[in-house]
Amino acid sequence: MNPKLNTLLTTLYVLLTDRILPDLGYDRSSKPGRKAALSDAELLCLVVAQHLLHGHSSESRWVRYARTHLRERFPGIPQQSGYNKRVRAAGTLISAVITALARDTESWHEILRLLDSTPVPCGTSRETVKRSDLAGHAGYGYCASHSRYFWGFRLYLISTPEGMPVIWGLANPKLGEREVTEALLRRDHHLVRDGQVILADKGFAGKDFERFIAEDLGANLVRPDRKDEKPRFRKFGGIRQWIESVFDTLKGQLGLEYHGARTLDGLYARVASKLLALAAGIWHNWKANEPRKRSLTAYDH
């Protein structure tokens, strides 16, 4: 295994077992019953490794690789069906751990948040649309950046400037962007503090939505000016590219569009897993640079 990835997984495992999982109420050592062969912390580390190691987009291929090459570190790796069940059941836990990692980085205290959405295709043929268990939940939408239609969901993401996920959710692409984002912000309003600046694109323009951000959350919505309104903001072209680079990472390196999910629970868990891998990488970059920052501070004094 890559030494850097090995260090990331080791550091993440310690944080999960010592702080995050006990704080979330997932300390199973004190609960009755047989101890699981693969602990929750080990499962989460395996999920991160799956998406950070290249060439393992297939879950069955990943389990075969892990059972062959990672048995010394993770002796309790189940078969593919067992691994799939554990990951699907851990969707809520994965989402909570993402938030915990976000809180443990310095960028959590940044005033700026980035907001945007991107397509998550779930099928490319009419037969898939008719037979999929996602039928009735997914829908048809249009991706303007690629000038194409798709069938699936849209991933809504609010992140820190370097891409750490803070608030996220999946929604039918036929639903309005402002309505979906408002629902997410109402659910996770505790993750937005007074004075926060939320930078979005022109698609989130609307007086009611802007009023909700300002009055209900105490935050500020900033977006590029539309041609049919009085100029208030600049174009934000360079800054808007930050969120686009986050989506490029999710799609290019983490395979967001090749999730392979066929059920709603499976889709939620697999998208959450990819966001967890992204969050773990950003979190570890912050922690890896802390000793250097401390030594520079000591030298300055």
Tab-separated table of C-alpha atoms in Angstrom:
chain	number	residue	atom	x	y	z
A	1	MET	CA	0.000	0.000	0.000
A	2	ASN	CA	1.101	3.557	-0.690
A	3	PRO	CA	2.982	4.841	2.426
A	4	LYS	CA	1.019	8.104	2.402
A	5	LEU	CA	-2.292	6.242	2.237
A	6	ASN	CA	-1.078	3.927	4.983
A	7	THR	CA	-0.340	6.939	7.190
A	8	LEU	CA	-3.736	8.471	6.387
A	9	LEU	CA	-5.597	5.274	7.308
A	10	THR	CA	-3.632	4.822	10.526
A	11	THR	CA	-4.253	8.403	11.635
A	12	LEU	CA	-7.927	8.193	10.645
A	13	TYR	CA	-8.397	4.910	12.519
A	14	VAL	CA	-6.980	6.416	15.713
A	15	LEU	CA	-9.237	9.465	15.436
A	16	LEU	CA	-12.303	7.304	14.781
A	17	THR	CA	-11.720	4.916	17.671
A	18	ASP	CA	-10.580	7.515	20.215
A	19	ARG	CA	-12.914	10.439	19.502
A	20	ILE	CA	-15.413	10.409	16.653
A	21	LEU	CA	-17.223	7.080	17.081
A	22	PRO	CA	-17.522	7.334	20.895
A	23	ASP	CA	-18.849	10.894	20.539
A	24	LEU	CA	-21.421	9.660	17.997
A	25	GLY	CA	-22.507	6.800	20.257
A	26	TYR	CA	-20.924	4.055	18.140
A	27	ASP	CA	-18.646	2.644	20.851
A	28	ARG	CA	-19.653	-0.992	20.494
A	29	SER	CA	-17.054	-2.323	22.941
A	30	SER	CA	-19.404	-1.580	25.824
A	31	LYS	CA	-22.484	-3.091	24.162
A	32	PRO	CA	-23.686	-6.666	24.710
A	33	GLY	CA	-23.513	-9.310	22.008
A	34	ARG	CA	-20.817	-10.838	19.866
A	35	LYS	CA	-18.125	-8.462	18.736
A	36	ALA	CA	-18.205	-7.761	14.991
A	37	ALA	CA	-15.320	-9.245	13.008
A	38	LEU	CA	-14.909	-5.892	11.245
A	39	SER	CA	-15.341	-2.863	13.487
A	40	ASP	CA	-17.033	0.346	12.372
A	41	ALA	CA	-13.675	2.152	12.381
A	42	GLU	CA	-12.124	-0.549	10.197
A	43	LEU	CA	-15.091	-0.433	7.828
A	44	LEU	CA	-14.771	3.326	7.390
A	45	CYS	CA	-11.029	3.047	6.763
A	46	LEU	CA	-11.685	0.358	4.149
A	47	VAL	CA	-14.258	2.621	2.477
A	48	VAL	CA	-11.700	5.440	2.296
A	49	ALA	CA	-9.021	3.091	0.952
A	50	GLN	CA	-11.422	1.719	-1.665
A	51	HIS	CA	-11.997	5.127	-3.217
A	52	LEU	CA	-8.475	6.517	-2.864
A	53	LEU	CA	-6.778	3.499	-4.416
A	54	HIS	CA	-6.961	3.666	-8.215
A	55	GLY	CA	-8.599	0.932	-10.262
A	56	HIS	CA	-11.139	-0.311	-7.733
A	57	SER	CA	-14.403	1.191	-8.919
A	58	SER	CA	-15.998	-2.287	-8.849
A	59	GLU	CA	-16.971	-3.269	-5.311
A	60	SER	CA	-16.516	-7.009	-5.946
A	61	ARG	CA	-13.053	-6.386	-7.403
A	62	TRP	CA	-12.192	-4.206	-4.428
A	63	VAL	CA	-13.228	-6.870	-1.900
A	64	ARG	CA	-11.120	-9.480	-3.699
A	65	TYR	CA	-8.154	-7.105	-3.630
A	66	ALA	CA	-8.668	-6.206	0.038
A	67	ARG	CA	-9.050	-9.838	1.153
A	68	THR	CA	-5.838	-10.700	-0.676
A	69	HIS	CA	-3.596	-7.721	0.108
A	70	LEU	CA	-5.031	-6.072	3.240
A	71	ARG	CA	-5.809	-9.094	5.424
A	72	GLU	CA	-2.947	-8.299	7.817
A	73	ARG	CA	-4.389	-4.862	8.584
A	74	PHE	CA	-8.069	-5.827	8.325
A	75	PRO	CA	-8.417	-9.528	9.238
A	76	GLY	CA	-12.214	-9.381	9.467
A	77	ILE	CA	-12.982	-8.344	5.856
A	78	PRO	CA	-16.237	-10.087	4.854
A	79	GLN	CA	-17.231	-11.427	1.458
A	80	GLN	CA	-18.611	-9.010	-1.130
A	81	SER	CA	-22.266	-9.425	-0.074
A	82	GLY	CA	-21.420	-8.827	3.580
A	83	TYR	CA	-19.289	-5.815	2.775
A	84	ASN	CA	-22.069	-4.374	0.619
A	85	LYS	CA	-24.612	-4.763	3.436
A	86	ARG	CA	-22.313	-3.108	5.959
A	87	VAL	CA	-21.630	-0.136	3.676
A	88	ARG	CA	-25.326	0.353	2.820
A	89	ALA	CA	-26.247	0.232	6.509
A	90	ALA	CA	-23.528	2.754	7.361
A	91	GLY	CA	-24.810	5.621	5.204
A	92	THR	CA	-25.933	7.742	8.166
A	93	LEU	CA	-22.733	6.992	10.086
A	94	ILE	CA	-20.562	7.947	7.109
A	95	SER	CA	-22.405	11.261	6.774
A	96	ALA	CA	-21.876	12.005	10.482
A	97	VAL	CA	-18.161	11.205	10.235
A	98	ILE	CA	-17.811	13.591	7.272
A	99	THR	CA	-19.192	16.383	9.455
A	100	ALA	CA	-16.854	15.418	12.295
A	101	LEU	CA	-13.834	15.558	9.979
A	102	ALA	CA	-14.971	18.939	8.654
A	103	ARG	CA	-15.188	20.300	12.199
A	104	ASP	CA	-11.640	19.063	12.877
A	105	THR	CA	-10.040	21.163	10.135
A	106	GLU	CA	-8.998	24.807	10.298
A	107	SER	CA	-11.114	25.709	7.264
A	108	TRP	CA	-14.233	24.971	9.325
A	109	HIS	CA	-13.808	28.469	10.768
A	110	GLU	CA	-13.579	30.111	7.326
A	111	ILE	CA	-16.355	32.585	6.597
A	112	LEU	CA	-16.745	31.426	2.975
A	113	ARG	CA	-18.819	28.441	1.837
A	114	LEU	CA	-19.240	27.250	-1.767
A	115	LEU	CA	-22.604	26.018	-3.082
A	116	ASP	CA	-23.399	24.154	-6.291
A	117	SER	CA	-24.923	20.963	-7.670
A	118	THR	CA	-23.844	18.348	-10.203
A	119	PRO	CA	-25.559	15.427	-11.971
A	120	VAL	CA	-25.280	11.878	-10.624
A	121	PRO	CA	-26.420	9.641	-13.527
A	122	CYS	CA	-27.967	6.304	-12.556
A	123	GLY	CA	-28.760	4.779	-15.949
A	124	THR	CA	-28.124	5.267	-19.639
A	125	SER	CA	-30.824	3.124	-21.289
A	126	ARG	CA	-34.598	3.052	-21.295
A	127	GLU	CA	-34.617	-0.523	-19.993
A	128	THR	CA	-32.528	0.505	-16.996
A	129	VAL	CA	-34.945	3.334	-16.243
A	130	LYS	CA	-37.936	0.976	-16.349
A	131	ARG	CA	-36.403	-1.835	-14.281
A	132	SER	CA	-34.295	0.074	-11.775
A	133	ASP	CA	-35.301	0.165	-8.098
A	134	LEU	CA	-34.513	3.878	-8.310
A	135	ALA	CA	-37.546	4.421	-10.553
A	136	GLY	CA	-39.952	6.770	-8.809
A	137	HIS	CA	-37.080	8.512	-7.015
A	138	ALA	CA	-34.725	9.445	-9.853
A	139	GLY	CA	-35.717	11.630	-12.781
A	140	TYR	CA	-34.564	13.230	-16.011
A	141	GLY	CA	-32.495	16.387	-15.876
A	142	TYR	CA	-30.271	18.545	-18.055
A	143	CYS	CA	-26.577	19.182	-17.496
A	144	ALA	CA	-25.793	22.594	-18.994
A	145	SER	CA	-22.013	22.282	-18.592
A	146	HIS	CA	-21.968	19.128	-20.751
A	147	SER	CA	-25.043	19.977	-22.859
A	148	ARG	CA	-26.680	16.607	-22.218
A	149	TYR	CA	-29.675	15.057	-20.543
A	150	PHE	CA	-29.310	12.412	-17.856
A	151	TRP	CA	-31.449	10.150	-15.670
A	152	GLY	CA	-30.620	10.066	-12.004
A	153	PHE	CA	-30.162	12.618	-9.235
A	154	ARG	CA	-28.372	15.861	-8.557
A	155	LEU	CA	-25.776	16.073	-5.801
A	156	TYR	CA	-26.048	19.345	-3.873
A	157	LEU	CA	-22.888	20.295	-2.020
A	158	ILE	CA	-21.958	23.108	0.349
A	159	SER	CA	-18.241	22.996	1.076
A	160	THR	CA	-15.348	24.961	2.499
A	161	PRO	CA	-13.085	26.770	-0.016
A	162	GLU	CA	-10.725	23.784	-0.385
A	163	GLY	CA	-13.639	21.374	-0.929
A	164	MET	CA	-14.321	19.870	2.503
A	165	PRO	CA	-17.986	18.732	2.435
A	166	VAL	CA	-20.142	20.477	5.045
A	167	ILE	CA	-23.740	19.975	3.871
A	168	TRP	CA	-24.813	17.675	1.045
A	169	GLY	CA	-27.818	15.815	-0.310
A	170	LEU	CA	-29.297	14.041	-3.320
A	171	ALA	CA	-32.489	15.182	-5.044
A	172	ASN	CA	-34.562	14.520	-8.138
A	173	PRO	CA	-33.232	16.840	-10.883
A	174	LYS	CA	-36.764	18.044	-11.644
A	175	LEU	CA	-36.899	19.797	-8.283
A	176	GLY	CA	-35.810	23.430	-8.164
A	177	GLU	CA	-32.275	24.156	-6.989
A	178	ARG	CA	-33.381	26.827	-4.532
A	179	GLU	CA	-36.102	24.631	-3.005
A	180	VAL	CA	-33.733	21.692	-2.504
A	181	THR	CA	-30.970	23.854	-1.054
A	182	GLU	CA	-33.397	25.566	1.319
A	183	ALA	CA	-34.579	22.168	2.572
A	184	LEU	CA	-30.973	21.065	3.160
A	185	LEU	CA	-30.116	24.294	4.973
A	186	ARG	CA	-33.210	24.047	7.168
A	187	ARG	CA	-32.231	20.498	8.104
A	188	ASP	CA	-28.584	21.380	8.812
A	189	HIS	CA	-28.981	25.007	9.897
A	190	HIS	CA	-26.701	24.303	12.878
A	191	LEU	CA	-23.802	23.931	10.424
A	192	VAL	CA	-24.173	27.534	9.236
A	193	ARG	CA	-23.167	30.344	11.560
A	194	ASP	CA	-24.034	34.039	11.608
A	195	GLY	CA	-22.149	36.096	9.061
A	196	GLN	CA	-21.271	33.145	6.833
A	197	VAL	CA	-20.916	33.957	3.124
A	198	ILE	CA	-22.431	31.369	0.764
A	199	LEU	CA	-21.152	31.742	-2.790
A	200	ALA	CA	-23.445	30.253	-5.458
A	201	ASP	CA	-24.085	30.633	-9.183
A	202	LYS	CA	-26.843	32.466	-11.058
A	203	GLY	CA	-29.203	29.500	-10.808
A	204	PHE	CA	-29.745	30.257	-7.116
A	205	ALA	CA	-31.007	33.777	-7.776
A	206	GLY	CA	-34.319	34.595	-6.080
A	207	LYS	CA	-35.590	37.143	-3.563
A	208	ASP	CA	-37.306	34.564	-1.350
A	209	PHE	CA	-34.222	32.342	-1.241
A	210	GLU	CA	-31.943	35.285	-0.521
A	211	ARG	CA	-34.309	36.443	2.218
A	212	PHE	CA	-34.274	32.954	3.770
A	213	ILE	CA	-30.449	32.929	3.823
A	214	ALA	CA	-30.305	36.359	5.417
A	215	GLU	CA	-33.212	36.253	7.891
A	216	ASP	CA	-33.438	32.590	8.893
A	217	LEU	CA	-29.741	31.705	8.832
A	218	GLY	CA	-28.092	35.079	9.425
A	219	ALA	CA	-25.797	34.407	6.462
A	220	ASN	CA	-25.158	36.189	3.167
A	221	LEU	CA	-25.809	34.821	-0.313
A	222	VAL	CA	-23.322	36.042	-2.919
A	223	ARG	CA	-23.616	35.142	-6.602
A	224	PRO	CA	-22.730	36.537	-10.051
A	225	ASP	CA	-25.036	39.242	-11.372
A	226	ARG	CA	-27.677	38.329	-13.906
A	227	LYS	CA	-28.079	40.399	-17.058
A	228	ASP	CA	-31.654	41.397	-16.203
A	229	GLU	CA	-30.898	42.889	-12.774
A	230	LYS	CA	-29.073	45.817	-11.270
A	231	PRO	CA	-25.352	45.027	-10.743
A	232	ARG	CA	-24.480	44.160	-7.145
A	233	PHE	CA	-21.654	41.641	-7.278
A	234	ARG	CA	-18.795	40.848	-9.594
A	235	LYS	CA	-18.526	37.706	-11.712
A	236	PHE	CA	-16.476	35.552	-9.275
A	237	GLY	CA	-15.136	33.511	-12.200
A	238	GLY	CA	-11.952	32.330	-10.481
A	239	ILE	CA	-13.583	31.542	-7.149
A	240	ARG	CA	-16.449	29.693	-8.852
A	241	GLN	CA	-13.847	27.371	-10.344
A	242	TRP	CA	-13.041	26.098	-6.855
A	243	ILE	CA	-16.314	24.210	-6.528
A	244	GLU	CA	-15.976	22.974	-10.104
A	245	SER	CA	-12.582	21.503	-9.237
A	246	VAL	CA	-14.196	19.699	-6.285
A	247	PHE	CA	-16.743	18.099	-8.612
A	248	ASP	CA	-13.956	17.241	-11.058
A	249	THR	CA	-12.151	15.396	-8.254
A	250	LEU	CA	-15.318	13.537	-7.266
A	251	LYS	CA	-15.944	12.478	-10.850
A	252	GLY	CA	-12.428	11.989	-12.201
A	253	GLN	CA	-10.526	10.512	-9.243
A	254	LEU	CA	-13.329	9.126	-7.066
A	255	GLY	CA	-15.674	7.892	-9.806
A	256	LEU	CA	-18.853	9.664	-8.748
A	257	GLU	CA	-20.612	8.887	-12.023
A	258	TYR	CA	-19.609	5.198	-11.839
A	259	HIS	CA	-21.112	4.451	-8.444
A	260	GLY	CA	-22.929	1.302	-9.638
A	261	ALA	CA	-25.758	1.718	-7.121
A	262	ARG	CA	-29.165	0.234	-7.923
A	263	THR	CA	-31.108	1.046	-4.757
A	264	LEU	CA	-31.772	4.306	-2.915
A	265	ASP	CA	-29.892	3.194	0.227
A	266	GLY	CA	-27.019	1.936	-1.889
A	267	LEU	CA	-26.776	5.199	-3.830
A	268	TYR	CA	-26.804	7.298	-0.668
A	269	ALA	CA	-24.114	5.153	0.967
A	270	ARG	CA	-21.858	5.080	-2.105
A	271	VAL	CA	-22.044	8.803	-2.710
A	272	ALA	CA	-21.400	9.344	1.003
A	273	SER	CA	-18.401	7.002	0.749
A	274	LYS	CA	-16.861	9.067	-2.038
A	275	LEU	CA	-17.423	12.261	-0.054
A	276	LEU	CA	-15.846	10.571	2.971
A	277	ALA	CA	-12.748	9.731	0.940
A	278	LEU	CA	-12.548	13.355	-0.198
A	279	ALA	CA	-13.043	14.624	3.355
A	280	ALA	CA	-10.446	12.219	4.777
A	281	GLY	CA	-7.867	13.343	2.232
A	282	ILE	CA	-8.445	17.037	2.959
A	283	TRP	CA	-8.474	16.416	6.725
A	284	HIS	CA	-5.192	14.502	6.559
A	285	ASN	CA	-3.563	17.261	4.495
A	286	TRP	CA	-4.421	19.748	7.225
A	287	LYS	CA	-3.086	17.465	9.965
A	288	ALA	CA	0.073	16.610	8.047
A	289	ASN	CA	0.918	20.324	7.782
A	290	GLU	CA	0.267	21.110	11.462
A	291	PRO	CA	3.749	20.073	12.748
A	292	ARG	CA	5.364	22.282	10.103
A	293	LYS	CA	3.171	25.243	11.056
A	294	ARG	CA	3.947	24.736	14.745
A	295	SER	CA	7.699	24.614	14.079
A	296	LEU	CA	7.529	27.824	12.019
A	297	THR	CA	5.574	29.551	14.787
A	298	ALA	CA	8.135	28.474	17.391
A	299	TYR	CA	10.966	29.685	15.163
A	300	ASP	CA	9.284	33.081	14.711
A	301	HIS	CA	9.021	33.518	18.463
